[in-house]
């Protein structure tokens, strides 16, 4: 039996398998690193992006928990935030050697200058940028974020966004994370990556 030649295999809405594999090839050993605020959708979009590109997905927070043998709320509670941040930077530095992969980072990770340098060297960073009201709606679904344990979550998020947004803006690509199906965002990311990687190849 012969294969139908002209039938593009569609992996997710509007995204052809050939575009996904071209992006995967162009990535080489680099990681796609998702950065942005809590609630921006780094893990849920990252997981789907990895499926679309057929590369592994890793969540830095989960890997930190594995390395510490403790949950993130417990690390904050018993060891404090500076200890968490040091571990976070170490774990991400190690994970970046494992590309190609999609790596979702915790909201504060990209604030570390060494982490940003390592991401620049070994990955392509994508800021998932979401409005405060979208973030707020999403973070309310989970009660395990230590930074939102005290005080008014809206105020805390707003303050963190003011500090962090200029730093997230240093990411290679920015995608608006809004309330549309995740597949739509994944499609946009793959198209932007295709464009970006092709441009980089021409420029070399
Ligand atoms: C944090 C975000 C969390 C987690 C920790 C600190 C932050 O990850 O790393 O609670 O500083 O914004 P998510 O962004 O995945 O929620």
PDB file of C-alpha atoms and ligand atoms in Angstrom:
ATOM      1  CA  UNK A   1       0.000   0.000   0.000  1.00  0.00           C
ATOM      2  CA  UNK A   2       1.382   3.398  -0.928  1.00  0.00           C
ATOM      3  CA  UNK A   3       1.217   6.406   1.403  1.00  0.00           C
ATOM      4  CA  UNK A   4      -0.940   9.346   0.277  1.00  0.00           C
ATOM      5  CA  UNK A   5       1.735  11.868  -0.716  1.00  0.00           C
ATOM      6  CA  UNK A   6      -0.081  15.197  -0.511  1.00  0.00           C
ATOM      7  CA  UNK A   7      -1.916  14.747   2.777  1.00  0.00           C
ATOM      8  CA  UNK A   8      -0.243  16.975   5.382  1.00  0.00           C
ATOM      9  CA  UNK A   9      -0.394  15.320   8.752  1.00  0.00           C
ATOM     10  CA  UNK A  10      -1.921  17.870  11.108  1.00  0.00           C
ATOM     11  CA  UNK A  11      -0.736  17.598  14.695  1.00  0.00           C
ATOM     12  CA  UNK A  12      -2.725  20.434  16.233  1.00  0.00           C
ATOM     13  CA  UNK A  13      -5.103  22.900  14.728  1.00  0.00           C
ATOM     14  CA  UNK A  14      -3.522  24.527  11.685  1.00  0.00           C
ATOM     15  CA  UNK A  15      -0.069  23.220  12.387  1.00  0.00           C
ATOM     16  CA  UNK A  16       1.474  20.785   9.983  1.00  0.00           C
ATOM     17  CA  UNK A  17       3.775  18.044  11.117  1.00  0.00           C
ATOM     18  CA  UNK A  18       6.354  19.230   8.611  1.00  0.00           C
ATOM     19  CA  UNK A  19       6.517  22.712  10.178  1.00  0.00           C
ATOM     20  CA  UNK A  20       6.817  21.139  13.617  1.00  0.00           C
ATOM     21  CA  UNK A  21       9.641  18.873  12.499  1.00  0.00           C
ATOM     22  CA  UNK A  22      11.424  21.746  10.732  1.00  0.00           C
ATOM     23  CA  UNK A  23      11.339  23.697  13.995  1.00  0.00           C
ATOM     24  CA  UNK A  24      12.537  20.666  15.921  1.00  0.00           C
ATOM     25  CA  UNK A  25      15.466  20.182  13.534  1.00  0.00           C
ATOM     26  CA  UNK A  26      16.397  23.871  13.626  1.00  0.00           C
ATOM     27  CA  UNK A  27      16.409  23.835  17.409  1.00  0.00           C
ATOM     28  CA  UNK A  28      19.297  21.399  17.539  1.00  0.00           C
ATOM     29  CA  UNK A  29      20.104  20.912  21.213  1.00  0.00           C
ATOM     30  CA  UNK A  30      18.525  24.153  22.355  1.00  0.00           C
ATOM     31  CA  UNK A  31      15.688  24.320  24.842  1.00  0.00           C
ATOM     32  CA  UNK A  32      12.545  26.373  24.451  1.00  0.00           C
ATOM     33  CA  UNK A  33      12.314  28.164  27.780  1.00  0.00           C
ATOM     34  CA  UNK A  34       8.972  29.573  28.871  1.00  0.00           C
ATOM     35  CA  UNK A  35       9.109  32.518  31.250  1.00  0.00           C
ATOM     36  CA  UNK A  36       6.477  34.766  32.759  1.00  0.00           C
ATOM     37  CA  UNK A  37       4.273  35.276  35.764  1.00  0.00           C
ATOM     38  CA  UNK A  38       2.487  32.674  37.845  1.00  0.00           C
ATOM     39  CA  UNK A  39      -0.720  31.825  36.039  1.00  0.00           C
ATOM     40  CA  UNK A  40       0.613  32.750  32.585  1.00  0.00           C
ATOM     41  CA  UNK A  41       0.159  29.144  31.439  1.00  0.00           C
ATOM     42  CA  UNK A  42       3.834  28.142  31.206  1.00  0.00           C
ATOM     43  CA  UNK A  43       3.221  24.539  32.233  1.00  0.00           C
ATOM     44  CA  UNK A  44      -0.056  23.903  30.440  1.00  0.00           C
ATOM     45  CA  UNK A  45       1.029  25.565  27.198  1.00  0.00           C
ATOM     46  CA  UNK A  46       4.541  24.118  27.528  1.00  0.00           C
ATOM     47  CA  UNK A  47       3.220  20.590  27.822  1.00  0.00           C
ATOM     48  CA  UNK A  48       1.158  20.985  24.634  1.00  0.00           C
ATOM     49  CA  UNK A  49       3.989  22.715  22.794  1.00  0.00           C
ATOM     50  CA  UNK A  50       6.285  19.792  23.603  1.00  0.00           C
ATOM     51  CA  UNK A  51       3.706  17.337  22.251  1.00  0.00           C
ATOM     52  CA  UNK A  52       3.325  19.399  19.070  1.00  0.00           C
ATOM     53  CA  UNK A  53       7.103  19.430  18.538  1.00  0.00           C
ATOM     54  CA  UNK A  54       7.559  15.865  19.769  1.00  0.00           C
ATOM     55  CA  UNK A  55      10.257  16.805  22.270  1.00  0.00           C
ATOM     56  CA  UNK A  56      10.300  16.301  26.057  1.00  0.00           C
ATOM     57  CA  UNK A  57       8.600  18.696  28.457  1.00  0.00           C
ATOM     58  CA  UNK A  58      10.165  19.571  31.792  1.00  0.00           C
ATOM     59  CA  UNK A  59       8.777  21.741  34.550  1.00  0.00           C
ATOM     60  CA  UNK A  60      11.560  23.398  36.544  1.00  0.00           C
ATOM     61  CA  UNK A  61       9.400  23.638  39.681  1.00  0.00           C
ATOM     62  CA  UNK A  62       8.756  19.882  39.611  1.00  0.00           C
ATOM     63  CA  UNK A  63      12.471  19.200  39.119  1.00  0.00           C
ATOM     64  CA  UNK A  64      13.324  21.497  42.051  1.00  0.00           C
ATOM     65  CA  UNK A  65      10.855  19.589  44.223  1.00  0.00           C
ATOM     66  CA  UNK A  66      12.434  16.287  43.157  1.00  0.00           C
ATOM     67  CA  UNK A  67      15.958  17.547  43.854  1.00  0.00           C
ATOM     68  CA  UNK A  68      14.965  18.921  47.264  1.00  0.00           C
ATOM     69  CA  UNK A  69      12.691  15.993  48.165  1.00  0.00           C
ATOM     70  CA  UNK A  70      10.195  18.620  49.328  1.00  0.00           C
ATOM     71  CA  UNK A  71       7.336  20.643  47.903  1.00  0.00           C
ATOM     72  CA  UNK A  72       7.895  24.284  46.937  1.00  0.00           C
ATOM     73  CA  UNK A  73       5.642  25.592  49.753  1.00  0.00           C
ATOM     74  CA  UNK A  74       7.677  23.460  52.193  1.00  0.00           C
ATOM     75  CA  UNK A  75      10.993  24.764  50.816  1.00  0.00           C
ATOM     76  CA  UNK A  76       9.805  28.383  51.242  1.00  0.00           C
ATOM     77  CA  UNK A  77       8.470  27.617  54.698  1.00  0.00           C
ATOM     78  CA  UNK A  78      11.376  25.667  56.141  1.00  0.00           C
ATOM     79  CA  UNK A  79      14.383  27.070  54.227  1.00  0.00           C
ATOM     80  CA  UNK A  80      13.259  30.474  52.989  1.00  0.00           C
ATOM     81  CA  UNK A  81      13.083  32.139  49.580  1.00  0.00           C
ATOM     82  CA  UNK A  82      16.865  32.761  49.078  1.00  0.00           C
ATOM     83  CA  UNK A  83      17.510  29.028  49.503  1.00  0.00           C
ATOM     84  CA  UNK A  84      14.759  28.257  46.985  1.00  0.00           C
ATOM     85  CA  UNK A  85      16.194  30.771  44.490  1.00  0.00           C
ATOM     86  CA  UNK A  86      19.701  29.306  44.739  1.00  0.00           C
ATOM     87  CA  UNK A  87      18.338  25.800  44.156  1.00  0.00           C
ATOM     88  CA  UNK A  88      16.166  27.049  41.315  1.00  0.00           C
ATOM     89  CA  UNK A  89      19.164  28.569  39.506  1.00  0.00           C
ATOM     90  CA  UNK A  90      21.218  25.365  39.976  1.00  0.00           C
ATOM     91  CA  UNK A  91      18.450  23.085  38.757  1.00  0.00           C
ATOM     92  CA  UNK A  92      17.709  25.220  35.686  1.00  0.00           C
ATOM     93  CA  UNK A  93      21.427  25.399  34.798  1.00  0.00           C
ATOM     94  CA  UNK A  94      21.540  21.599  34.895  1.00  0.00           C
ATOM     95  CA  UNK A  95      18.303  21.137  32.966  1.00  0.00           C
ATOM     96  CA  UNK A  96      19.481  23.434  30.171  1.00  0.00           C
ATOM     97  CA  UNK A  97      22.057  20.806  29.218  1.00  0.00           C
ATOM     98  CA  UNK A  98      19.252  18.404  28.351  1.00  0.00           C
ATOM     99  CA  UNK A  99      17.829  20.033  25.206  1.00  0.00           C
ATOM    100  CA  UNK A 100      16.042  19.867  22.910  1.00  0.00           C
ATOM    101  CA  UNK A 101      13.094  20.197  25.238  1.00  0.00           C
ATOM    102  CA  UNK A 102      10.430  22.603  26.386  1.00  0.00           C
ATOM    103  CA  UNK A 103      11.296  23.928  29.822  1.00  0.00           C
ATOM    104  CA  UNK A 104       8.684  25.770  31.885  1.00  0.00           C
ATOM    105  CA  UNK A 105      10.334  27.907  34.563  1.00  0.00           C
ATOM    106  CA  UNK A 106       8.852  29.282  37.788  1.00  0.00           C
ATOM    107  CA  UNK A 107       7.783  32.929  37.658  1.00  0.00           C
ATOM    108  CA  UNK A 108      10.863  34.266  39.470  1.00  0.00           C
ATOM    109  CA  UNK A 109      13.523  32.220  37.679  1.00  0.00           C
ATOM    110  CA  UNK A 110      14.279  34.626  34.832  1.00  0.00           C
ATOM    111  CA  UNK A 111      14.992  37.402  37.357  1.00  0.00           C
ATOM    112  CA  UNK A 112      18.321  35.724  38.060  1.00  0.00           C
ATOM    113  CA  UNK A 113      21.004  37.192  35.814  1.00  0.00           C
ATOM    114  CA  UNK A 114      23.013  33.969  35.580  1.00  0.00           C
ATOM    115  CA  UNK A 115      19.890  32.052  34.654  1.00  0.00           C
ATOM    116  CA  UNK A 116      19.146  34.584  31.915  1.00  0.00           C
ATOM    117  CA  UNK A 117      22.700  34.219  30.584  1.00  0.00           C
ATOM    118  CA  UNK A 118      22.444  30.410  30.599  1.00  0.00           C
ATOM    119  CA  UNK A 119      19.063  30.560  28.843  1.00  0.00           C
ATOM    120  CA  UNK A 120      20.512  32.903  26.211  1.00  0.00           C
ATOM    121  CA  UNK A 121      23.369  30.495  25.602  1.00  0.00           C
ATOM    122  CA  UNK A 122      21.432  27.248  25.528  1.00  0.00           C
ATOM    123  CA  UNK A 123      17.894  28.122  24.653  1.00  0.00           C
ATOM    124  CA  UNK A 124      15.272  30.308  23.089  1.00  0.00           C
ATOM    125  CA  UNK A 125      13.190  32.148  25.639  1.00  0.00           C
ATOM    126  CA  UNK A 126       9.518  32.944  25.274  1.00  0.00           C
ATOM    127  CA  UNK A 127       7.665  35.348  27.552  1.00  0.00           C
ATOM    128  CA  UNK A 128       4.075  34.282  28.022  1.00  0.00           C
ATOM    129  CA  UNK A 129       2.604  37.668  28.761  1.00  0.00           C
ATOM    130  CA  UNK A 130      -0.817  37.871  30.367  1.00  0.00           C
ATOM    131  CA  UNK A 131      -2.920  40.686  31.785  1.00  0.00           C
ATOM    132  CA  UNK A 132      -3.424  41.013  35.509  1.00  0.00           C
ATOM    133  CA  UNK A 133      -7.080  39.960  35.386  1.00  0.00           C
ATOM    134  CA  UNK A 134      -6.224  36.791  33.437  1.00  0.00           C
ATOM    135  CA  UNK A 135      -3.428  35.928  35.883  1.00  0.00           C
ATOM    136  CA  UNK A 136      -5.625  36.621  38.855  1.00  0.00           C
ATOM    137  CA  UNK A 137      -8.403  34.387  37.606  1.00  0.00           C
ATOM    138  CA  UNK A 138      -5.948  31.584  36.975  1.00  0.00           C
ATOM    139  CA  UNK A 139      -3.933  31.771  40.193  1.00  0.00           C
ATOM    140  CA  UNK A 140      -7.148  31.558  42.189  1.00  0.00           C
ATOM    141  CA  UNK A 141      -7.511  27.946  41.026  1.00  0.00           C
ATOM    142  CA  UNK A 142      -4.526  26.854  43.113  1.00  0.00           C
ATOM    143  CA  UNK A 143      -3.679  27.757  46.693  1.00  0.00           C
ATOM    144  CA  UNK A 144      -0.100  26.473  46.832  1.00  0.00           C
ATOM    145  CA  UNK A 145       1.879  29.506  45.697  1.00  0.00           C
ATOM    146  CA  UNK A 146       3.954  30.773  48.641  1.00  0.00           C
ATOM    147  CA  UNK A 147       4.244  34.321  47.282  1.00  0.00           C
ATOM    148  CA  UNK A 148       0.457  34.661  47.233  1.00  0.00           C
ATOM    149  CA  UNK A 149      -0.116  33.183  50.659  1.00  0.00           C
ATOM    150  CA  UNK A 150      -0.182  36.511  52.435  1.00  0.00           C
ATOM    151  CA  UNK A 151      -1.804  39.775  51.471  1.00  0.00           C
ATOM    152  CA  UNK A 152      -4.032  40.646  48.545  1.00  0.00           C
ATOM    153  CA  UNK A 153      -3.131  38.523  45.478  1.00  0.00           C
ATOM    154  CA  UNK A 154      -4.048  41.325  43.055  1.00  0.00           C
ATOM    155  CA  UNK A 155      -1.701  43.760  44.804  1.00  0.00           C
ATOM    156  CA  UNK A 156       1.088  41.193  45.016  1.00  0.00           C
ATOM    157  CA  UNK A 157       0.784  40.248  41.342  1.00  0.00           C
ATOM    158  CA  UNK A 158       0.695  43.890  40.293  1.00  0.00           C
ATOM    159  CA  UNK A 159       3.828  44.668  42.284  1.00  0.00           C
ATOM    160  CA  UNK A 160       5.648  41.612  40.917  1.00  0.00           C
ATOM    161  CA  UNK A 161       4.612  42.485  37.351  1.00  0.00           C
ATOM    162  CA  UNK A 162       5.998  46.001  37.757  1.00  0.00           C
ATOM    163  CA  UNK A 163       9.362  44.544  38.829  1.00  0.00           C
ATOM    164  CA  UNK A 164       9.454  41.628  36.448  1.00  0.00           C
ATOM    165  CA  UNK A 165       7.865  42.698  33.176  1.00  0.00           C
ATOM    166  CA  UNK A 166      10.908  44.752  32.048  1.00  0.00           C
ATOM    167  CA  UNK A 167      13.073  41.683  32.662  1.00  0.00           C
ATOM    168  CA  UNK A 168      10.696  39.218  31.008  1.00  0.00           C
ATOM    169  CA  UNK A 169      10.759  41.610  28.050  1.00  0.00           C
ATOM    170  CA  UNK A 170      14.380  40.543  27.480  1.00  0.00           C
ATOM    171  CA  UNK A 171      13.118  37.153  26.303  1.00  0.00           C
ATOM    172  CA  UNK A 172      13.694  36.311  22.639  1.00  0.00           C
ATOM    173  CA  UNK A 173       9.980  36.139  21.846  1.00  0.00           C
ATOM    174  CA  UNK A 174       6.824  37.462  23.480  1.00  0.00           C
ATOM    175  CA  UNK A 175       3.431  35.824  23.115  1.00  0.00           C
ATOM    176  CA  UNK A 176       0.174  37.163  24.510  1.00  0.00           C
ATOM    177  CA  UNK A 177      -1.265  34.474  26.776  1.00  0.00           C
ATOM    178  CA  UNK A 178      -4.988  35.078  26.872  1.00  0.00           C
ATOM    179  CA  UNK A 179      -8.174  33.104  27.264  1.00  0.00           C
ATOM    180  CA  UNK A 180      -8.192  31.284  23.941  1.00  0.00           C
ATOM    181  CA  UNK A 181      -7.687  27.537  23.511  1.00  0.00           C
ATOM    182  CA  UNK A 182      -4.120  26.531  24.386  1.00  0.00           C
ATOM    183  CA  UNK A 183      -3.783  25.010  20.919  1.00  0.00           C
ATOM    184  CA  UNK A 184      -4.124  28.471  19.379  1.00  0.00           C
ATOM    185  CA  UNK A 185      -1.245  29.792  21.491  1.00  0.00           C
ATOM    186  CA  UNK A 186       0.835  26.714  20.673  1.00  0.00           C
ATOM    187  CA  UNK A 187       0.210  27.316  16.957  1.00  0.00           C
ATOM    188  CA  UNK A 188       1.351  30.937  17.317  1.00  0.00           C
ATOM    189  CA  UNK A 189       4.485  29.894  19.183  1.00  0.00           C
ATOM    190  CA  UNK A 190       5.443  27.325  16.552  1.00  0.00           C
ATOM    191  CA  UNK A 191       4.936  29.859  13.733  1.00  0.00           C
ATOM    192  CA  UNK A 192       7.003  32.460  15.554  1.00  0.00           C
ATOM    193  CA  UNK A 193       9.720  29.915  16.236  1.00  0.00           C
ATOM    194  CA  UNK A 194       9.739  28.858  12.590  1.00  0.00           C
ATOM    195  CA  UNK A 195      10.172  32.455  11.522  1.00  0.00           C
ATOM    196  CA  UNK A 196      12.789  33.191  14.138  1.00  0.00           C
ATOM    197  CA  UNK A 197      14.857  30.078  13.491  1.00  0.00           C
ATOM    198  CA  UNK A 198      14.740  30.498   9.716  1.00  0.00           C
ATOM    199  CA  UNK A 199      15.848  34.136  10.027  1.00  0.00           C
ATOM    200  CA  UNK A 200      18.693  33.117  12.304  1.00  0.00           C
ATOM    201  CA  UNK A 201      19.825  30.449   9.830  1.00  0.00           C
ATOM    202  CA  UNK A 202      19.815  32.880   6.913  1.00  0.00           C
ATOM    203  CA  UNK A 203      21.808  35.352   8.993  1.00  0.00           C
ATOM    204  CA  UNK A 204      24.555  32.819   9.830  1.00  0.00           C
TER     205      UNK A 204
HETATM  206  C1  LIG B   1       7.191  31.780  41.811  1.00  0.00           C
HETATM  207  C2  LIG B   1       6.434  31.069  40.917  1.00  0.00           C
HETATM  208  C3  LIG B   1       6.127  29.642  41.085  1.00  0.00           C
HETATM  209  C4  LIG B   1       7.196  28.956  41.960  1.00  0.00           C
HETATM  210  C5  LIG B   1       7.380  29.693  43.229  1.00  0.00           C
HETATM  211  C6  LIG B   1       7.806  31.154  43.013  1.00  0.00           C
HETATM  212  C7  LIG B   1       7.459  33.226  41.549  1.00  0.00           C
HETATM  213  O1  LIG B   1       6.089  29.010  39.816  1.00  0.00           O
HETATM  214  O2  LIG B   1       8.419  28.853  41.275  1.00  0.00           O
HETATM  215  O3  LIG B   1       6.166  29.635  43.925  1.00  0.00           O
HETATM  216  O4  LIG B   1       8.394  33.776  42.118  1.00  0.00           O
HETATM  217  O5  LIG B   1       6.719  33.817  40.726  1.00  0.00           O
HETATM  218  P1  LIG B   1       4.893  29.261  38.746  1.00  0.00           P
HETATM  219  O6  LIG B   1       5.227  30.491  37.977  1.00  0.00           O
HETATM  220  O7  LIG B   1       4.960  28.037  37.894  1.00  0.00           O
HETATM  221  O8  LIG B   1       3.637  29.369  39.526  1.00  0.00           O
END
